[in-house]
Amino acid sequence: MSIARWLLSGVLLALAAQVGADDSPRYFKGGAGTDMAAFVTENCVACHAVKPVGDGPRHSAATRAESGPPLYYVGDKYREEWLREWLQAPERIRPAGYYPSANVRASPEGDAIDETSLVSHPILDAELAEEVAGYLMTLTPYADRLAQEEYEPASVPLRMARLDFRRFKGCVACHQDVKGEGGVSGPELYSAWSRLQPQFIVSFVRSPGQWNPDTMMPVLEMNDAAIHRLANYLKTIAEE
Ligand code: HEC
Ligand code: HEC
């Protein structure tokens, strides 16, 4: 190899390393007339399921580190206002990603989250976020399931409810109920009330596998009153 070629390949390698290390997010701008279903299929399927999938694995091992939750029932799960805001300014919800095992590495101090393999989420401008959120909210394949929930949200005394969430039910092993306090294998729950529909929270806690056959959220045998108390706790911390 000539010196010039050798130097050039060095430069290319350096460039490649830089591209790999560049985690600045993709930025999407709105434009009149964009077909939202097509936009989502084109730009979101790489990391999100946009259709129900069969019983096989949802994502290949190579894409697990980048994967996010399914988007085909957004209208049954999220609150539209939250969705519109989050798409413009995404903040991390799952400290170790959607598949923690893909982002956690063993280290001498114990397991550590590999921040470099976590996704910097694409950002949408205000116009596009409004349109995408509006479209995604029309996806409600499980509306009947949610309509069966008989849950009336109420506030509860914080101290007892916190004790229940943390100590008696053990939710804190996997979830943070206060920023920086709690486990990292599940989504943070301090913003759950502003993020999720109340009926979804109740339904998901009772039977996570109905929503996600692959889920790592365990079924914790509880009656409806106990589940409602936990949902009320999420409401109460949102109002603190
Ligand atoms: C490079 C992979 C990637 C792409 C592309 C991507 N996402 Fe995501 N998305 C993720 C990951 C990973 C998460 C989980 C983020 C977290 O937990 O903090 C996520 C989370 C979300 C959430 C929050 C919901 C939740 O509970 O975590 C929404 C809404 C969302 N994505 C919508 C979209 C839309 C709409 C598009 C297409 C414009 C898109 N995403 C493109 C990887 C991606
Ligand atoms: C062993 C770990 C673990 C425990 C214990 C656990 N969870 Fe989870 N939880 C998870 C994981 C992982 C997810 C994400 C699952 C998914 O998206 O399918 C989750 C998801 C959730 C969600 C949906 C959040 C969202 O944004 O999608 C709620 C609500 C929830 N858990 C509440 C609870 C409550 C309440 C308890 C205690 C009774 C609890 N969890 C105990 C691991 C756990």
PDB file of C-alpha atoms in Angstrom, residues 54-239:
ATOM      1  CA  GLY A  54     -46.486 -13.017  15.333  1.00  0.00           C
ATOM      2  CA  ASP A  55     -45.111 -15.093  18.146  1.00  0.00           C
ATOM      3  CA  GLY A  56     -41.484 -15.026  17.008  1.00  0.00           C
ATOM      4  CA  PRO A  57     -38.851 -12.707  18.440  1.00  0.00           C
ATOM      5  CA  ARG A  58     -39.788  -9.058  17.922  1.00  0.00           C
ATOM      6  CA  HIS A  59     -36.352  -7.761  17.100  1.00  0.00           C
ATOM      7  CA  SER A  60     -33.102  -9.259  15.946  1.00  0.00           C
ATOM      8  CA  ALA A  61     -30.267  -9.268  18.451  1.00  0.00           C
ATOM      9  CA  ALA A  62     -28.520  -6.581  16.387  1.00  0.00           C
ATOM     10  CA  THR A  63     -31.388  -4.129  16.760  1.00  0.00           C
ATOM     11  CA  ARG A  64     -32.354  -4.799  20.363  1.00  0.00           C
ATOM     12  CA  ALA A  65     -30.150  -2.014  21.715  1.00  0.00           C
ATOM     13  CA  GLU A  66     -32.037   0.471  19.527  1.00  0.00           C
ATOM     14  CA  SER A  67     -35.557  -0.876  19.930  1.00  0.00           C
ATOM     15  CA  GLY A  68     -38.431   1.034  21.468  1.00  0.00           C
ATOM     16  CA  PRO A  69     -41.962  -0.013  22.449  1.00  0.00           C
ATOM     17  CA  PRO A  70     -44.630  -0.933  19.857  1.00  0.00           C
ATOM     18  CA  LEU A  71     -46.404   2.001  18.226  1.00  0.00           C
ATOM     19  CA  TYR A  72     -49.455   0.233  16.795  1.00  0.00           C
ATOM     20  CA  TYR A  73     -51.597   0.857  19.902  1.00  0.00           C
ATOM     21  CA  VAL A  74     -50.378   4.324  20.821  1.00  0.00           C
ATOM     22  CA  GLY A  75     -53.988   5.576  21.005  1.00  0.00           C
ATOM     23  CA  ASP A  76     -54.753   3.011  23.735  1.00  0.00           C
ATOM     24  CA  LYS A  77     -51.684   3.835  25.766  1.00  0.00           C
ATOM     25  CA  TYR A  78     -50.419   7.413  25.776  1.00  0.00           C
ATOM     26  CA  ARG A  79     -51.879  10.825  26.419  1.00  0.00           C
ATOM     27  CA  GLU A  80     -51.833  12.922  23.244  1.00  0.00           C
ATOM     28  CA  GLU A  81     -50.496  16.059  24.882  1.00  0.00           C
ATOM     29  CA  TRP A  82     -47.569  14.173  26.392  1.00  0.00           C
ATOM     30  CA  LEU A  83     -46.875  12.480  23.056  1.00  0.00           C
ATOM     31  CA  ARG A  84     -46.805  15.766  21.144  1.00  0.00           C
ATOM     32  CA  GLU A  85     -44.364  17.281  23.646  1.00  0.00           C
ATOM     33  CA  TRP A  86     -42.131  14.213  23.958  1.00  0.00           C
ATOM     34  CA  LEU A  87     -41.662  13.863  20.198  1.00  0.00           C
ATOM     35  CA  GLN A  88     -40.260  17.410  20.171  1.00  0.00           C
ATOM     36  CA  ALA A  89     -38.061  16.973  23.250  1.00  0.00           C
ATOM     37  CA  PRO A  90     -37.589  13.269  24.011  1.00  0.00           C
ATOM     38  CA  GLU A  91     -36.379  12.501  27.526  1.00  0.00           C
ATOM     39  CA  ARG A  92     -35.203   9.057  28.471  1.00  0.00           C
ATOM     40  CA  ILE A  93     -37.930   6.874  29.940  1.00  0.00           C
ATOM     41  CA  ARG A  94     -36.087   3.563  30.270  1.00  0.00           C
ATOM     42  CA  PRO A  95     -32.681   4.201  31.864  1.00  0.00           C
ATOM     43  CA  ALA A  96     -31.240   1.006  30.332  1.00  0.00           C
ATOM     44  CA  GLY A  97     -33.263   1.000  27.102  1.00  0.00           C
ATOM     45  CA  TYR A  98     -36.214  -1.165  26.058  1.00  0.00           C
ATOM     46  CA  TYR A  99     -34.141  -4.354  26.256  1.00  0.00           C
ATOM     47  CA  PRO A 100     -31.830  -3.676  29.226  1.00  0.00           C
ATOM     48  CA  SER A 101     -29.776  -6.792  28.481  1.00  0.00           C
ATOM     49  CA  ALA A 102     -28.684  -5.191  25.197  1.00  0.00           C
ATOM     50  CA  ASN A 103     -27.346  -2.078  26.934  1.00  0.00           C
ATOM     51  CA  VAL A 104     -25.908  -3.399  30.165  1.00  0.00           C
ATOM     52  CA  ARG A 105     -22.281  -4.533  30.349  1.00  0.00           C
ATOM     53  CA  ALA A 106     -20.473  -6.339  33.109  1.00  0.00           C
ATOM     54  CA  SER A 107     -17.765  -4.243  34.756  1.00  0.00           C
ATOM     55  CA  PRO A 108     -15.497  -4.797  37.754  1.00  0.00           C
ATOM     56  CA  GLU A 109     -17.879  -2.643  39.828  1.00  0.00           C
ATOM     57  CA  GLY A 110     -20.848  -4.719  38.710  1.00  0.00           C
ATOM     58  CA  ASP A 111     -23.273  -4.295  35.820  1.00  0.00           C
ATOM     59  CA  ALA A 112     -23.244  -0.849  34.251  1.00  0.00           C
ATOM     60  CA  ILE A 113     -25.426   0.781  31.619  1.00  0.00           C
ATOM     61  CA  ASP A 114     -23.486   1.389  28.405  1.00  0.00           C
ATOM     62  CA  GLU A 115     -24.625   4.934  27.628  1.00  0.00           C
ATOM     63  CA  THR A 116     -23.030   4.769  24.174  1.00  0.00           C
ATOM     64  CA  SER A 117     -25.408   2.061  22.971  1.00  0.00           C
ATOM     65  CA  LEU A 118     -28.534   3.957  24.086  1.00  0.00           C
ATOM     66  CA  VAL A 119     -30.461   5.713  21.321  1.00  0.00           C
ATOM     67  CA  SER A 120     -30.540   9.483  20.944  1.00  0.00           C
ATOM     68  CA  HIS A 121     -34.148   9.652  19.883  1.00  0.00           C
ATOM     69  CA  PRO A 122     -35.092  11.393  16.613  1.00  0.00           C
ATOM     70  CA  ILE A 123     -36.622  14.844  17.190  1.00  0.00           C
ATOM     71  CA  LEU A 124     -39.679  16.174  15.374  1.00  0.00           C
ATOM     72  CA  ASP A 125     -40.454  19.858  14.938  1.00  0.00           C
ATOM     73  CA  ALA A 126     -43.685  21.208  16.448  1.00  0.00           C
ATOM     74  CA  GLU A 127     -45.745  20.939  13.257  1.00  0.00           C
ATOM     75  CA  LEU A 128     -44.709  17.369  12.515  1.00  0.00           C
ATOM     76  CA  ALA A 129     -45.022  16.286  16.170  1.00  0.00           C
ATOM     77  CA  GLU A 130     -48.607  17.517  16.148  1.00  0.00           C
ATOM     78  CA  GLU A 131     -49.384  15.590  12.956  1.00  0.00           C
ATOM     79  CA  VAL A 132     -47.591  12.389  13.958  1.00  0.00           C
ATOM     80  CA  ALA A 133     -49.162  12.433  17.437  1.00  0.00           C
ATOM     81  CA  GLY A 134     -52.589  13.049  15.907  1.00  0.00           C
ATOM     82  CA  TYR A 135     -52.128  10.100  13.553  1.00  0.00           C
ATOM     83  CA  LEU A 136     -50.701   7.721  16.172  1.00  0.00           C
ATOM     84  CA  MET A 137     -53.565   8.493  18.570  1.00  0.00           C
ATOM     85  CA  THR A 138     -56.012   7.065  16.009  1.00  0.00           C
ATOM     86  CA  LEU A 139     -54.410   3.624  16.508  1.00  0.00           C
ATOM     87  CA  THR A 140     -56.694   2.029  19.119  1.00  0.00           C
ATOM     88  CA  PRO A 141     -56.975  -1.724  18.459  1.00  0.00           C
ATOM     89  CA  TYR A 142     -57.565  -2.474  22.172  1.00  0.00           C
ATOM     90  CA  ALA A 143     -60.204   0.174  22.948  1.00  0.00           C
ATOM     91  CA  ASP A 144     -62.652  -2.585  24.030  1.00  0.00           C
ATOM     92  CA  ARG A 145     -60.199  -3.965  26.577  1.00  0.00           C
ATOM     93  CA  LEU A 146     -59.769  -0.532  28.164  1.00  0.00           C
ATOM     94  CA  ALA A 147     -63.499   0.175  28.158  1.00  0.00           C
ATOM     95  CA  GLN A 148     -63.933  -2.781  30.541  1.00  0.00           C
ATOM     96  CA  GLU A 149     -61.751  -1.188  33.220  1.00  0.00           C
ATOM     97  CA  GLU A 150     -63.708   0.282  36.094  1.00  0.00           C
ATOM     98  CA  TYR A 151     -61.207   2.635  37.586  1.00  0.00           C
ATOM     99  CA  GLU A 152     -61.951   6.015  39.098  1.00  0.00           C
ATOM    100  CA  PRO A 153     -58.675   7.877  39.703  1.00  0.00           C
ATOM    101  CA  ALA A 154     -58.278   9.407  43.155  1.00  0.00           C
ATOM    102  CA  SER A 155     -55.458  10.941  45.157  1.00  0.00           C
ATOM    103  CA  VAL A 156     -54.109   8.962  48.115  1.00  0.00           C
ATOM    104  CA  PRO A 157     -52.003   9.842  51.185  1.00  0.00           C
ATOM    105  CA  LEU A 158     -48.466   9.944  49.811  1.00  0.00           C
ATOM    106  CA  ARG A 159     -46.509   8.290  52.619  1.00  0.00           C
ATOM    107  CA  MET A 160     -48.554   5.099  52.855  1.00  0.00           C
ATOM    108  CA  ALA A 161     -48.859   4.796  49.079  1.00  0.00           C
ATOM    109  CA  ARG A 162     -45.099   5.177  48.688  1.00  0.00           C
ATOM    110  CA  LEU A 163     -44.482   2.492  51.270  1.00  0.00           C
ATOM    111  CA  ASP A 164     -46.874   0.209  49.401  1.00  0.00           C
ATOM    112  CA  PHE A 165     -45.169   0.842  46.025  1.00  0.00           C
ATOM    113  CA  ARG A 166     -41.660   0.483  47.372  1.00  0.00           C
ATOM    114  CA  ARG A 167     -41.743  -1.933  50.273  1.00  0.00           C
ATOM    115  CA  PHE A 168     -44.916  -4.036  50.103  1.00  0.00           C
ATOM    116  CA  LYS A 169     -45.266  -4.484  46.338  1.00  0.00           C
ATOM    117  CA  GLY A 170     -41.579  -4.173  45.463  1.00  0.00           C
ATOM    118  CA  CYS A 171     -42.180  -2.108  42.319  1.00  0.00           C
ATOM    119  CA  VAL A 172     -39.147   0.035  43.133  1.00  0.00           C
ATOM    120  CA  ALA A 173     -36.799  -2.879  42.346  1.00  0.00           C
ATOM    121  CA  CYS A 174     -37.332  -2.116  38.649  1.00  0.00           C
ATOM    122  CA  HIS A 175     -38.932   1.339  38.530  1.00  0.00           C
ATOM    123  CA  GLN A 176     -38.033   4.834  39.697  1.00  0.00           C
ATOM    124  CA  ASP A 177     -40.884   6.674  41.385  1.00  0.00           C
ATOM    125  CA  VAL A 178     -38.619   9.638  42.114  1.00  0.00           C
ATOM    126  CA  LYS A 179     -35.956  10.687  39.600  1.00  0.00           C
ATOM    127  CA  GLY A 180     -32.767   8.805  40.439  1.00  0.00           C
ATOM    128  CA  GLU A 181     -34.400   6.571  43.078  1.00  0.00           C
ATOM    129  CA  GLY A 182     -35.192   2.999  42.152  1.00  0.00           C
ATOM    130  CA  GLY A 183     -34.400   0.268  39.662  1.00  0.00           C
ATOM    131  CA  VAL A 184     -33.457   0.837  36.051  1.00  0.00           C
ATOM    132  CA  SER A 185     -34.755  -2.262  34.266  1.00  0.00           C
ATOM    133  CA  GLY A 186     -38.255  -0.825  33.805  1.00  0.00           C
ATOM    134  CA  PRO A 187     -39.521   2.544  32.526  1.00  0.00           C
ATOM    135  CA  GLU A 188     -39.391   5.397  35.040  1.00  0.00           C
ATOM    136  CA  LEU A 189     -42.793   5.914  36.584  1.00  0.00           C
ATOM    137  CA  TYR A 190     -42.472   9.446  37.967  1.00  0.00           C
ATOM    138  CA  SER A 191     -43.865  10.728  34.666  1.00  0.00           C
ATOM    139  CA  ALA A 192     -46.197   7.743  34.096  1.00  0.00           C
ATOM    140  CA  TRP A 193     -49.350   9.664  34.993  1.00  0.00           C
ATOM    141  CA  SER A 194     -48.706  12.432  32.471  1.00  0.00           C
ATOM    142  CA  ARG A 195     -47.530   9.885  29.883  1.00  0.00           C
ATOM    143  CA  LEU A 196     -50.062   7.059  30.121  1.00  0.00           C
ATOM    144  CA  GLN A 197     -53.842   6.759  30.110  1.00  0.00           C
ATOM    145  CA  PRO A 198     -55.145   5.731  33.558  1.00  0.00           C
ATOM    146  CA  GLN A 199     -57.050   2.695  32.213  1.00  0.00           C
ATOM    147  CA  PHE A 200     -53.914   1.526  30.423  1.00  0.00           C
ATOM    148  CA  ILE A 201     -51.879   1.647  33.644  1.00  0.00           C
ATOM    149  CA  VAL A 202     -54.432  -0.515  35.433  1.00  0.00           C
ATOM    150  CA  SER A 203     -54.788  -2.982  32.569  1.00  0.00           C
ATOM    151  CA  PHE A 204     -51.029  -3.251  32.044  1.00  0.00           C
ATOM    152  CA  VAL A 205     -50.218  -3.856  35.706  1.00  0.00           C
ATOM    153  CA  ARG A 206     -52.859  -6.590  35.897  1.00  0.00           C
ATOM    154  CA  SER A 207     -51.769  -8.386  32.718  1.00  0.00           C
ATOM    155  CA  PRO A 208     -48.627  -7.047  31.064  1.00  0.00           C
ATOM    156  CA  GLY A 209     -48.431 -10.042  28.727  1.00  0.00           C
ATOM    157  CA  GLN A 210     -51.722  -9.058  27.087  1.00  0.00           C
ATOM    158  CA  TRP A 211     -50.041  -5.885  25.922  1.00  0.00           C
ATOM    159  CA  ASN A 212     -46.613  -7.232  25.198  1.00  0.00           C
ATOM    160  CA  PRO A 213     -46.087 -10.993  24.905  1.00  0.00           C
ATOM    161  CA  ASP A 214     -42.325 -10.442  25.394  1.00  0.00           C
ATOM    162  CA  THR A 215     -42.681  -8.260  28.436  1.00  0.00           C
ATOM    163  CA  MET A 216     -40.242  -8.409  31.327  1.00  0.00           C
ATOM    164  CA  MET A 217     -42.791  -6.887  33.680  1.00  0.00           C
ATOM    165  CA  PRO A 218     -43.869  -9.713  36.001  1.00  0.00           C
ATOM    166  CA  VAL A 219     -47.472 -10.562  36.817  1.00  0.00           C
ATOM    167  CA  LEU A 220     -47.898  -9.688  40.483  1.00  0.00           C
ATOM    168  CA  GLU A 221     -51.039 -11.343  41.759  1.00  0.00           C
ATOM    169  CA  MET A 222     -53.134  -8.462  43.093  1.00  0.00           C
ATOM    170  CA  ASN A 223     -56.823  -7.680  43.281  1.00  0.00           C
ATOM    171  CA  ASP A 224     -58.235  -4.649  41.486  1.00  0.00           C
ATOM    172  CA  ALA A 225     -58.337  -2.535  44.646  1.00  0.00           C
ATOM    173  CA  ALA A 226     -54.577  -3.034  45.122  1.00  0.00           C
ATOM    174  CA  ILE A 227     -53.873  -2.190  41.465  1.00  0.00           C
ATOM    175  CA  HIS A 228     -56.057   0.923  41.695  1.00  0.00           C
ATOM    176  CA  ARG A 229     -54.135   2.037  44.800  1.00  0.00           C
ATOM    177  CA  LEU A 230     -50.845   1.775  42.878  1.00  0.00           C
ATOM    178  CA  ALA A 231     -52.285   3.737  39.941  1.00  0.00           C
ATOM    179  CA  ASN A 232     -53.510   6.335  42.441  1.00  0.00           C
ATOM    180  CA  TYR A 233     -49.980   6.553  43.796  1.00  0.00           C
ATOM    181  CA  LEU A 234     -48.683   7.397  40.308  1.00  0.00           C
ATOM    182  CA  LYS A 235     -51.360  10.092  40.089  1.00  0.00           C
ATOM    183  CA  THR A 236     -50.464  11.445  43.520  1.00  0.00           C
ATOM    184  CA  ILE A 237     -46.724  11.749  42.809  1.00  0.00           C
ATOM    185  CA  ALA A 238     -47.560  13.570  39.559  1.00  0.00           C
ATOM    186  CA  GLU A 239     -49.433  16.195  41.596  1.00  0.00           C
TER     187      GLU A 239
END
